[in-house]
PDB file of C-alpha atoms in Angstrom:
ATOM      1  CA  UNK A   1     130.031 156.150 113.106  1.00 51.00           C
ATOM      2  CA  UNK A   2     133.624 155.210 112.738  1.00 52.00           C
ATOM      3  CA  UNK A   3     135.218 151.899 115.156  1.00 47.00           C
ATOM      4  CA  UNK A   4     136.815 154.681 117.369  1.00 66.00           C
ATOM      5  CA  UNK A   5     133.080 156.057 117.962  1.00 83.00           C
ATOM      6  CA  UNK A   6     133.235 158.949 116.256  1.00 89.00           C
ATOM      7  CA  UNK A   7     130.218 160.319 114.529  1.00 91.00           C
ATOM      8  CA  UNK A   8     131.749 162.557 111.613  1.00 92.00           C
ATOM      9  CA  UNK A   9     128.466 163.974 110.379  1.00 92.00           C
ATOM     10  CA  UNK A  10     127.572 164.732 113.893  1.00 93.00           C
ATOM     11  CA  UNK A  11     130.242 166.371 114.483  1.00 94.00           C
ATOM     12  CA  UNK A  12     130.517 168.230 111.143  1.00 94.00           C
ATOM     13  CA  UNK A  13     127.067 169.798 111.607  1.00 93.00           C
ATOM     14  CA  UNK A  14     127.711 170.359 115.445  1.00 93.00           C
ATOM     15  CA  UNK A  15     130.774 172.467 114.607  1.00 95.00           C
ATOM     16  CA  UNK A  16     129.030 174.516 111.663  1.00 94.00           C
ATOM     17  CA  UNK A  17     125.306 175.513 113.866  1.00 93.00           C
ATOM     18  CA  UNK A  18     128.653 176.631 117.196  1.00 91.00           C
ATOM     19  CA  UNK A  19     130.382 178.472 114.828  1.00 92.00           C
ATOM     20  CA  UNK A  20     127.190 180.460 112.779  1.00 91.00           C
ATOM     21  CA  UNK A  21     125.896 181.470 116.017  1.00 89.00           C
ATOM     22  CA  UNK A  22     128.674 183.422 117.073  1.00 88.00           C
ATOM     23  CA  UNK A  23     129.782 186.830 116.387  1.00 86.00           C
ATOM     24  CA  UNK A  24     133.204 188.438 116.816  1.00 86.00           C
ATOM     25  CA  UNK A  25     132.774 190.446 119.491  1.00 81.00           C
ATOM     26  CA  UNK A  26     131.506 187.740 121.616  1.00 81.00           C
ATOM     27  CA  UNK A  27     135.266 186.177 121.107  1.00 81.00           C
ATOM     28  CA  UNK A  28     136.892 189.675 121.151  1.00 79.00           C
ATOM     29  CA  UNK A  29     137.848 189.898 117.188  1.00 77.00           C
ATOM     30  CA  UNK A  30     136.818 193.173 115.285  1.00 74.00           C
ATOM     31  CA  UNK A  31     133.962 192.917 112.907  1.00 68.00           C
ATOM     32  CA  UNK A  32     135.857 193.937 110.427  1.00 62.00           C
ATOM     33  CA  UNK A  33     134.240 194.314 106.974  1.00 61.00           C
ATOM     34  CA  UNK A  34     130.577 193.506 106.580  1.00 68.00           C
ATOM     35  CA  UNK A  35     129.989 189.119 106.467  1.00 70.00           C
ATOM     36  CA  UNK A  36     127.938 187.442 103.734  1.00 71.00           C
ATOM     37  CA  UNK A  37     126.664 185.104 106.663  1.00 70.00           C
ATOM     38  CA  UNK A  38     126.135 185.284 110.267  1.00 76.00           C
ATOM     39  CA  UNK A  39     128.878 183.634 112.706  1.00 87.00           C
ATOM     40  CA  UNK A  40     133.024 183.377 112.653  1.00 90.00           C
ATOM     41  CA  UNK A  41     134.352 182.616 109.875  1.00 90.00           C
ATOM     42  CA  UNK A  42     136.410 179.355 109.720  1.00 93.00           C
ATOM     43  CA  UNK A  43     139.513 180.407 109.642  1.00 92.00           C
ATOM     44  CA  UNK A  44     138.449 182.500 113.147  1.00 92.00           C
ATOM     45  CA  UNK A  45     137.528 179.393 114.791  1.00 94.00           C
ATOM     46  CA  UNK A  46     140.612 177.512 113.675  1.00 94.00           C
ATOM     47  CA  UNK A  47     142.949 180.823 114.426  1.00 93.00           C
ATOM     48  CA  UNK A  48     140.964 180.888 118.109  1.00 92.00           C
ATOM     49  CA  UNK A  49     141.628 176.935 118.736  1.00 92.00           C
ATOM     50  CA  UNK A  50     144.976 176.835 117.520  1.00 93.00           C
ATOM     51  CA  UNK A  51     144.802 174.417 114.699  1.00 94.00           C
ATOM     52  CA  UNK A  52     145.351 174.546 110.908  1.00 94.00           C
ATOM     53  CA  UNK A  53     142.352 176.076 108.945  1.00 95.00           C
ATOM     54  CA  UNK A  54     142.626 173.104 106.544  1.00 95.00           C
ATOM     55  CA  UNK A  55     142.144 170.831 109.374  1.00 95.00           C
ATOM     56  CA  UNK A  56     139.546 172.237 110.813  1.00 96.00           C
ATOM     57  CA  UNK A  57     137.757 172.902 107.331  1.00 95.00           C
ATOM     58  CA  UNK A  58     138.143 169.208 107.008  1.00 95.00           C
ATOM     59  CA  UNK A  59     136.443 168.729 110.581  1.00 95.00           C
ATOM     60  CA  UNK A  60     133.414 170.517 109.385  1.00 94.00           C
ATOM     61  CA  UNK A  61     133.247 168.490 106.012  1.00 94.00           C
ATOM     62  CA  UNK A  62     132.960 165.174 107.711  1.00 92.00           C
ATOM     63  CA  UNK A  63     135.955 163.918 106.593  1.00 87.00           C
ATOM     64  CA  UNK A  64     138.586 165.383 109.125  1.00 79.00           C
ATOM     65  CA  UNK A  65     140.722 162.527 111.438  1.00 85.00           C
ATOM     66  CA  UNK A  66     139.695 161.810 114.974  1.00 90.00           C
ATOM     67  CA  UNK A  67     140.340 164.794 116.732  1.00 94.00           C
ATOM     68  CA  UNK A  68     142.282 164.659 120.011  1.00 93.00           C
ATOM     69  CA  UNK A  69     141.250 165.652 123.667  1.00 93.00           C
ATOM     70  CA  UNK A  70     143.333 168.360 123.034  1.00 93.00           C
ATOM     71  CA  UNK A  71     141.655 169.661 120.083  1.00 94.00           C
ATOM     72  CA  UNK A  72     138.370 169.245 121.440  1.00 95.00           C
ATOM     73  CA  UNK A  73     139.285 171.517 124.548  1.00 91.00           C
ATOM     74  CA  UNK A  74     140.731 174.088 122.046  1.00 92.00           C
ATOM     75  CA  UNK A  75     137.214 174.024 119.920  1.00 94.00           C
ATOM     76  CA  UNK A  76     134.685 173.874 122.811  1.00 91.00           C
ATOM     77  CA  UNK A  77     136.760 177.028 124.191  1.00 89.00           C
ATOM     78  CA  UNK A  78     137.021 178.530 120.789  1.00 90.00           C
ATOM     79  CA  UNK A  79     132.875 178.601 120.421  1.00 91.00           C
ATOM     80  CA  UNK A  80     132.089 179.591 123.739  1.00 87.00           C
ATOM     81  CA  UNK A  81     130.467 176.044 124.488  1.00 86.00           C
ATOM     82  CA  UNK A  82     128.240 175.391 127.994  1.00 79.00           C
ATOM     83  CA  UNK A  83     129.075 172.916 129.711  1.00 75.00           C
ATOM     84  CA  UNK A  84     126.396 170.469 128.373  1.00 76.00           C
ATOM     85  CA  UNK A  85     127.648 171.650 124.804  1.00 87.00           C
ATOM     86  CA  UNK A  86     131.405 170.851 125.807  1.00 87.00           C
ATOM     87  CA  UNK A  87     130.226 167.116 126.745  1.00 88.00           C
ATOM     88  CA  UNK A  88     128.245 166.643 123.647  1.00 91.00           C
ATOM     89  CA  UNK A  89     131.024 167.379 121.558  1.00 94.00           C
ATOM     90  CA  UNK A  90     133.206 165.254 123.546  1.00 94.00           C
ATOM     91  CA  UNK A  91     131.099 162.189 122.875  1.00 92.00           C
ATOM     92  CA  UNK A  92     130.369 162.962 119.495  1.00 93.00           C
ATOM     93  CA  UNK A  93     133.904 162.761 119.064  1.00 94.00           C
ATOM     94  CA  UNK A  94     133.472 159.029 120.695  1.00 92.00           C
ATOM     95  CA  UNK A  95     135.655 160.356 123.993  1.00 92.00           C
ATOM     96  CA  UNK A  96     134.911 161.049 127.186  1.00 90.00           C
ATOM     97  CA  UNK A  97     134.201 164.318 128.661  1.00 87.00           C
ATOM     98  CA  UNK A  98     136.632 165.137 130.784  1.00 81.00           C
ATOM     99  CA  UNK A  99     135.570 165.907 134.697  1.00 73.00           C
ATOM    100  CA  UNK A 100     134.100 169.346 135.697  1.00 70.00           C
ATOM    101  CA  UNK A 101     136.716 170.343 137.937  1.00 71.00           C
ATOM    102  CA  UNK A 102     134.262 171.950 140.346  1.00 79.00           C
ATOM    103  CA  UNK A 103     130.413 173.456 141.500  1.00 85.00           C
ATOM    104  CA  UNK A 104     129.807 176.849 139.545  1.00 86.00           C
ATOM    105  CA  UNK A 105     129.399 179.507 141.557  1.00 89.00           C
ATOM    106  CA  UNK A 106     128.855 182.176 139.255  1.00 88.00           C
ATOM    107  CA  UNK A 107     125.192 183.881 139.706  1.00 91.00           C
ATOM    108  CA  UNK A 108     123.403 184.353 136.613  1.00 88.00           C
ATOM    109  CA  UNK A 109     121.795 187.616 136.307  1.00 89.00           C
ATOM    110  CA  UNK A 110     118.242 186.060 135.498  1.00 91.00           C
ATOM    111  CA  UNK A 111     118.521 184.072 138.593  1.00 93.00           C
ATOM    112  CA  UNK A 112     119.475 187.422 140.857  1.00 94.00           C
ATOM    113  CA  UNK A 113     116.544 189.029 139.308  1.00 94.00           C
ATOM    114  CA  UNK A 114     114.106 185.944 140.506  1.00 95.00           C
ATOM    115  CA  UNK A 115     115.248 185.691 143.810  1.00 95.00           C
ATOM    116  CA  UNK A 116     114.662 190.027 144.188  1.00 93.00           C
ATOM    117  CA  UNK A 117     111.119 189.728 142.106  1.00 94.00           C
ATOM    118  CA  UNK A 118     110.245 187.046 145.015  1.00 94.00           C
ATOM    119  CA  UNK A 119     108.983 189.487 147.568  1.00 93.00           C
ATOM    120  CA  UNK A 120     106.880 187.341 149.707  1.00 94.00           C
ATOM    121  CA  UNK A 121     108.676 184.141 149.534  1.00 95.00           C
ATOM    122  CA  UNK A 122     112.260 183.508 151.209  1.00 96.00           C
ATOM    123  CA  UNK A 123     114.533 182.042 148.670  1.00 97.00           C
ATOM    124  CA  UNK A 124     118.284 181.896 148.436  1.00 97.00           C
ATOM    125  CA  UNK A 125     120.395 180.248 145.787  1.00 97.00           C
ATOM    126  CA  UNK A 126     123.247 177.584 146.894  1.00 96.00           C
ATOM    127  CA  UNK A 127     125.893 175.630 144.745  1.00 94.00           C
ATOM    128  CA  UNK A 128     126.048 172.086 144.992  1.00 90.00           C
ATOM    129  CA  UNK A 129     127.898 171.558 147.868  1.00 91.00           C
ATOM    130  CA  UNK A 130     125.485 173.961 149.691  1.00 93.00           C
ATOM    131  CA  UNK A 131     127.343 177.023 149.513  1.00 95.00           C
ATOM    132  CA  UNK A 132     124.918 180.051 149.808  1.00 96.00           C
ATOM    133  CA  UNK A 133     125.795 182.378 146.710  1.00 96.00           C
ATOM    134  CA  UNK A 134     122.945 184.918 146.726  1.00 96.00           C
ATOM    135  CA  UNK A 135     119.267 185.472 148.881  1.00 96.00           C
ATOM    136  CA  UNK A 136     116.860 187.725 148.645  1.00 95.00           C
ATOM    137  CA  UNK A 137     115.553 190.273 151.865  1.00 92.00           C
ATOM    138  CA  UNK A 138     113.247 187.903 153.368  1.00 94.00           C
ATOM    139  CA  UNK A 139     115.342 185.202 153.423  1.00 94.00           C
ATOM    140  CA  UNK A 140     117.710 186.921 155.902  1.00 93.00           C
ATOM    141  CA  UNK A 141     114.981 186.435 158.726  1.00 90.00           C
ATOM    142  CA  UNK A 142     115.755 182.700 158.479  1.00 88.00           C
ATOM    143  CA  UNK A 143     119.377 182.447 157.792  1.00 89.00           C
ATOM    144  CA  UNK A 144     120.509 185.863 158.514  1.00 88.00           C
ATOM    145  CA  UNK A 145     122.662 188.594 156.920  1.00 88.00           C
ATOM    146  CA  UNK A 146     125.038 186.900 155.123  1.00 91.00           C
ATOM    147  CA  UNK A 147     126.369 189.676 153.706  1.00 90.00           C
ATOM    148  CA  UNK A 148     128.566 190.361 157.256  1.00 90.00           C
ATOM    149  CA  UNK A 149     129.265 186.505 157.300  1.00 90.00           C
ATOM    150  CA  UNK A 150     132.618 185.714 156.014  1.00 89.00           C
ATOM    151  CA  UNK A 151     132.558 183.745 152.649  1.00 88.00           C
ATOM    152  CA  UNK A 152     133.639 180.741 153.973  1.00 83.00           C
ATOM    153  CA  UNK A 153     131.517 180.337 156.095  1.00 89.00           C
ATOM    154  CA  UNK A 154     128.239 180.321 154.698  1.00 94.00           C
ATOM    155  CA  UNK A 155     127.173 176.953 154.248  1.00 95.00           C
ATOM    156  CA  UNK A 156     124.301 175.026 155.039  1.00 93.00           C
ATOM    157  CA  UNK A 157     125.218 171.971 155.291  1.00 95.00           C
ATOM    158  CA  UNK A 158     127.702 173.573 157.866  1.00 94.00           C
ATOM    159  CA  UNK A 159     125.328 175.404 159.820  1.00 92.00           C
ATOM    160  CA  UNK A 160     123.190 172.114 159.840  1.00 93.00           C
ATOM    161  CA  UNK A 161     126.001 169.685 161.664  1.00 94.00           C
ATOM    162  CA  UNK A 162     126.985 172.745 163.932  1.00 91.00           C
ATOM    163  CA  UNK A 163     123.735 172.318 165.685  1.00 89.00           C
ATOM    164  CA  UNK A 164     123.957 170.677 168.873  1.00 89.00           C
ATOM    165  CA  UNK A 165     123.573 166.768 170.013  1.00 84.00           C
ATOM    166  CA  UNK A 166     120.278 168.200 172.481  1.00 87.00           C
ATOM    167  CA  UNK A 167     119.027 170.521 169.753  1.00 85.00           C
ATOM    168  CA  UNK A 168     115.089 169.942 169.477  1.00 81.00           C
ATOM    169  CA  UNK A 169     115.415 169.688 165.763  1.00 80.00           C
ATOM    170  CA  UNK A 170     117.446 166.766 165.682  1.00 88.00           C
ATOM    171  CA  UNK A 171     113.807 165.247 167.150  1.00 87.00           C
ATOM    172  CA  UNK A 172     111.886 166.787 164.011  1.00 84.00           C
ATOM    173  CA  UNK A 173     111.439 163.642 161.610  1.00 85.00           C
ATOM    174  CA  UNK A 174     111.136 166.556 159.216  1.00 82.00           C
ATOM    175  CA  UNK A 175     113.765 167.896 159.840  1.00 84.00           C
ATOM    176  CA  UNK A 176     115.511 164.344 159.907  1.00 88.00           C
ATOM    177  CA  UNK A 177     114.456 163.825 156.268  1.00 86.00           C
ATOM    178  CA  UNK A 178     115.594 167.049 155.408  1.00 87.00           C
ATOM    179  CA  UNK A 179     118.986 166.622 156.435  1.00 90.00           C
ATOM    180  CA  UNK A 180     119.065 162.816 154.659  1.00 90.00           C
ATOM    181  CA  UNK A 181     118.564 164.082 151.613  1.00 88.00           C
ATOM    182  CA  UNK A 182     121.123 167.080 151.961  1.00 90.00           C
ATOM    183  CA  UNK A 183     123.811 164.359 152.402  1.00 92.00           C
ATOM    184  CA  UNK A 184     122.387 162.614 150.053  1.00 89.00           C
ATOM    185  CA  UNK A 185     122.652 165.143 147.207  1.00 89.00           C
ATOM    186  CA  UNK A 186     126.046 166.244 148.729  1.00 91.00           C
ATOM    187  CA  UNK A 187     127.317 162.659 147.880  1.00 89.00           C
ATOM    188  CA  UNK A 188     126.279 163.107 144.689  1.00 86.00           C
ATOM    189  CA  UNK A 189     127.828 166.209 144.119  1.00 88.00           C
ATOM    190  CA  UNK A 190     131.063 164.864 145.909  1.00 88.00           C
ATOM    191  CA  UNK A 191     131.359 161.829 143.094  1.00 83.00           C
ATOM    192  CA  UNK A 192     130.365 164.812 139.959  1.00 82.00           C
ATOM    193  CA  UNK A 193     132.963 167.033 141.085  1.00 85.00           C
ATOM    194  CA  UNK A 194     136.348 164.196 142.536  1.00 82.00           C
ATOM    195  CA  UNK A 195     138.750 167.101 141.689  1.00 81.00           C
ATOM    196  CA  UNK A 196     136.778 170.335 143.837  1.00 88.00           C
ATOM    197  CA  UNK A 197     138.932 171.019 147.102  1.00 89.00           C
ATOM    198  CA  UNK A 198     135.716 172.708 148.559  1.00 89.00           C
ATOM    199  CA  UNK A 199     133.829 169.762 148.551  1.00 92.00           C
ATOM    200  CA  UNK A 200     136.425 167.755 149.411  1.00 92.00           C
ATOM    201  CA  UNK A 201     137.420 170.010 152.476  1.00 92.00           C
ATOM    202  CA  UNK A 202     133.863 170.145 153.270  1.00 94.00           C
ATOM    203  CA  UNK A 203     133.092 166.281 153.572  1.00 95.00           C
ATOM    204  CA  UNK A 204     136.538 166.164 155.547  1.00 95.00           C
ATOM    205  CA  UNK A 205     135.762 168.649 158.112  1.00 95.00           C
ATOM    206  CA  UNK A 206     132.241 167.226 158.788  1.00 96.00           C
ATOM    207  CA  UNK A 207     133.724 163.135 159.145  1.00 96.00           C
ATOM    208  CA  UNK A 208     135.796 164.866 162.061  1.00 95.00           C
ATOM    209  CA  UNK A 209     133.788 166.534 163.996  1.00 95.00           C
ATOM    210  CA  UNK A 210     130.295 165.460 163.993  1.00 95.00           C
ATOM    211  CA  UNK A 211     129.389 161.516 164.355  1.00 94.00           C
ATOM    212  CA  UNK A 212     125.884 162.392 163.293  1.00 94.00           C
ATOM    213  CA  UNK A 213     127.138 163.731 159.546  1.00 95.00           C
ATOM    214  CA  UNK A 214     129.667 160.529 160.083  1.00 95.00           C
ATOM    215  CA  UNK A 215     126.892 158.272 160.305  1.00 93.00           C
ATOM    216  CA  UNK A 216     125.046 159.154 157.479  1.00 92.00           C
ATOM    217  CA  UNK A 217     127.911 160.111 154.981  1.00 93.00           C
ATOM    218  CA  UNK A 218     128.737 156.036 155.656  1.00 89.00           C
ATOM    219  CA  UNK A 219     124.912 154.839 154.213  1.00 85.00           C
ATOM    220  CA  UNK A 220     126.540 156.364 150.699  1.00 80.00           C
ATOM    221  CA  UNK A 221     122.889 157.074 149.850  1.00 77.00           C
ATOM    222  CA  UNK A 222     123.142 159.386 146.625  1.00 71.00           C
ATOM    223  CA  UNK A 223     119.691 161.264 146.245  1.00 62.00           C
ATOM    224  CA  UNK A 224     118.142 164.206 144.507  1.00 55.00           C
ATOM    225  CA  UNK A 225     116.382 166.076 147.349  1.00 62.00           C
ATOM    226  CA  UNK A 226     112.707 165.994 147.799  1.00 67.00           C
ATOM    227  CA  UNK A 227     110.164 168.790 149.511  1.00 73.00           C
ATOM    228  CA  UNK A 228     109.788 168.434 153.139  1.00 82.00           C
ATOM    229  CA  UNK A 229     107.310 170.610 155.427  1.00 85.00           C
ATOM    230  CA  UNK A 230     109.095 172.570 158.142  1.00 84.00           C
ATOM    231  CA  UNK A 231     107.944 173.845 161.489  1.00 84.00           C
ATOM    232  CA  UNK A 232     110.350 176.814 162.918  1.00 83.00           C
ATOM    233  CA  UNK A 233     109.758 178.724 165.949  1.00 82.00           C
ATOM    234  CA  UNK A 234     111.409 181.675 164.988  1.00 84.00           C
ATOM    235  CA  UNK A 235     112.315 183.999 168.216  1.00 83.00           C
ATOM    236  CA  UNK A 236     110.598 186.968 166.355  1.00 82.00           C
ATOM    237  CA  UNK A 237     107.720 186.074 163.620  1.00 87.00           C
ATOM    238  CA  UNK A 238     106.570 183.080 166.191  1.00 87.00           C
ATOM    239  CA  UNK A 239     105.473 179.588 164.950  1.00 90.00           C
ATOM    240  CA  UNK A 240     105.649 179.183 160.775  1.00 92.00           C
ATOM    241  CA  UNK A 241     105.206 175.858 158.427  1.00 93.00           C
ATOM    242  CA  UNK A 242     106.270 176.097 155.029  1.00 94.00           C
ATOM    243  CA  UNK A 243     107.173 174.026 152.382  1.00 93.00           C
ATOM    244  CA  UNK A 244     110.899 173.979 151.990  1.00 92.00           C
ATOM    245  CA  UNK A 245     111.267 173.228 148.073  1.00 91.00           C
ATOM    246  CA  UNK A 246     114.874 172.661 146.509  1.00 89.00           C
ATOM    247  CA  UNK A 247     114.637 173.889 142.596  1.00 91.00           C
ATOM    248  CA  UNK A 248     117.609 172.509 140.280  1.00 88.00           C
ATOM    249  CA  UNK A 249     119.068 174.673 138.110  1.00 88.00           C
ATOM    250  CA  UNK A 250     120.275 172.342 135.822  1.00 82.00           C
ATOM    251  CA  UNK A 251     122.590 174.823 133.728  1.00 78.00           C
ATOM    252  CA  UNK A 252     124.734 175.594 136.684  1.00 86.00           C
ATOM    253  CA  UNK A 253     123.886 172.709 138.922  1.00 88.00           C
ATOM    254  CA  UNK A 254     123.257 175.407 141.700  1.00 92.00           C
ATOM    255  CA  UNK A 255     119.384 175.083 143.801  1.00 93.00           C
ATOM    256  CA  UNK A 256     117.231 177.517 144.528  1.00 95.00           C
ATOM    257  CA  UNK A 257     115.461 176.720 148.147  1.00 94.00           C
ATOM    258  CA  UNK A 258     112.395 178.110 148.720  1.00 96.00           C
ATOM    259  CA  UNK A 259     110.298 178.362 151.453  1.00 95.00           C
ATOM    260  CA  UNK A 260     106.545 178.071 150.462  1.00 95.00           C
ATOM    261  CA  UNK A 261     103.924 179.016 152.797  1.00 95.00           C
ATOM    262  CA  UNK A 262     100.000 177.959 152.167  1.00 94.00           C
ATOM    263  CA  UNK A 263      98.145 180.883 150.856  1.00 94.00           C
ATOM    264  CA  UNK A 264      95.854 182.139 153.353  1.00 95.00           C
ATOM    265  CA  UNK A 265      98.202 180.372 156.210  1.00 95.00           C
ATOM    266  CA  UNK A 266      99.034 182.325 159.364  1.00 94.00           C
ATOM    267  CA  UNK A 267     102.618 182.146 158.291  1.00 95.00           C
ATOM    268  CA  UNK A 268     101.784 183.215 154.350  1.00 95.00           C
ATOM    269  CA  UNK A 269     100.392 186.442 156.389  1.00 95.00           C
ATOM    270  CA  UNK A 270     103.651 186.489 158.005  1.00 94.00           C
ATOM    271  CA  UNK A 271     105.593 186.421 154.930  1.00 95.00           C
ATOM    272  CA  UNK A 272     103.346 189.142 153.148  1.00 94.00           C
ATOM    273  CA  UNK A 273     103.677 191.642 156.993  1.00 93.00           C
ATOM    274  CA  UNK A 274     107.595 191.402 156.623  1.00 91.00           C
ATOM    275  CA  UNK A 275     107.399 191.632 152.685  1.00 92.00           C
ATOM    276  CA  UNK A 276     105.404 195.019 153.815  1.00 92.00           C
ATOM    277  CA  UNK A 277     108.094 196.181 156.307  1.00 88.00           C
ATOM    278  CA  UNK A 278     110.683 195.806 154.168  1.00 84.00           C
ATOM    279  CA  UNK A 279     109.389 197.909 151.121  1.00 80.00           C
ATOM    280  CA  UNK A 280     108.059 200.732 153.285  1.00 78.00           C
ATOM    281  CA  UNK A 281     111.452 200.808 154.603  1.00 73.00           C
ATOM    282  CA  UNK A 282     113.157 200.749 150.939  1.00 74.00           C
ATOM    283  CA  UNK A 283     110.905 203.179 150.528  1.00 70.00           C
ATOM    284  CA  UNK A 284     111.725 205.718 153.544  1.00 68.00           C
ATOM    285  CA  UNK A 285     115.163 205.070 152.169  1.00 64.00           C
ATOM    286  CA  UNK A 286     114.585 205.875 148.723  1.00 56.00           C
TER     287      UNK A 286
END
């Protein structure tokens, strides 16, 4: 490691394992003629950054300068890299990675595929200010169709602090707990993401117009959220308890919630009657 932090044969061997692992068409160059190895070739990396091939050459032969932010932005772009990747490389390079400018909201296709496969369990997925990006069928018995609810518009934490001063759940110490930790984790995501206008937006709104979110925004507790047990009298299915779990997805920093009934419970026969209803009905359709 040099005085500026950099790790040169990190970096070097960081920059060779990127580059092998990529083909051409994944960075939209032609294949061209067949490759003695797998991956770009060098000069592809360097002509997708916009740097000198000898300088990058140089890069992967431990012996390059310190690279600048600059360059580093150009490589991790170049390569593809994740966003844990992209940091990584930053530090290897003794810098700083710079901010995430905001929550991804982008649904992974293995993740929409989970949430459908999930046919007696609510479950909807949620970035981390609590946006609601996708939900599976049963989940619309508990927050609704979302798909005639304008964008904007569907967030829990928004729907929470909507609720009014007399509503009974605001006497639920469940419910209480629940709603801690929400802020909690929205606080967190609020100091991750200083740049998102969302968020930002979001926090604003809520300081204006309810003194409850007010109150507890102003304890600056900064959590990770922890399963609570909820009780819902729902106007159709009746009484249920289920375990509302809150799954990171630590690629995308989005959460899964899920609402877990006990097998054999009155509501876990609930769940499995709608989960009925709903592919007889798909099935009718079909």
């Amino acid at each position: 490691m040099t005085s500026s932090g950099l790790r040169r044969d990190e970096l070097a061997a960081f920059l060779r394992t990127r580059r092998a692992r990529l083909s051409p068409a994944e960075v939209g160059l032609p294949d061209g003629v067949r490759r003695r190895t797998p991956g770009l070739r060098r000069q592809e990396v360097a002509q997708l950054a916009g740097i000198s091939i000898d300088y990058y050459i140089r890069l992967e032969q431990g012996r390059g300068p310190h690279p600048s932010r600059q360059v580093l932005a150009s490589m991790a772009r170049a390569l593809l890299l994740s966003r844990d990747e992209r940091e990584y490389l930053f530090r290897i390079a003794g810098e700083n990675p710079p901010p995430t400018v905001g929550p991804s909201r982008e649904v992974p296709a293995g993740l929409r595929h989970l949430l459908d496969a999930m046919t007696e369990t609510p479950a909807y997925l949620v970035d981390a200010a609590y946006h609601v990006l996708a939900w599976n069928r049963l989940a619309t018995y508990f927050v609704g169709d979302l798909a005639a609810v304008p964008d904007a518009d569907r967030n829990m934490i928004r729907w929470t602090f909507r609720q009014p001063a007399t509503s009974a759940h605001w006497a639920d110490a469940e419910v209480i707990r629940f709603v801690r930790g929400t802020v909690a984790d929205l606080r967190a995501a609020y100091g991750r993401y200083p740049a998102d206008p969302a968020i930002r937006d979001l926090v604003t709104e809520l300081l204006g117009t309810s003194p409850r979110f007010a109150q507890l925004w102003a304890e600056h507790d900064v959590a990770q959220r922890r399963p609570v047990v909820k009780r819902v009298p729902h106007p159709d299915l009746g009484q249920l308890e289920f375990e509302c779990r809150v799954l990171l997805v630590p690629e995308t920093d989005q959460r899964m919630i899920v609402y877990v009934a006990e097998p054999g419970s009155p509501t876990h026969a609930v769940f499995r009657r709608i989960a009925e209803r709903v592919g007889s009905a798909e099935r009718v359709g079909s």
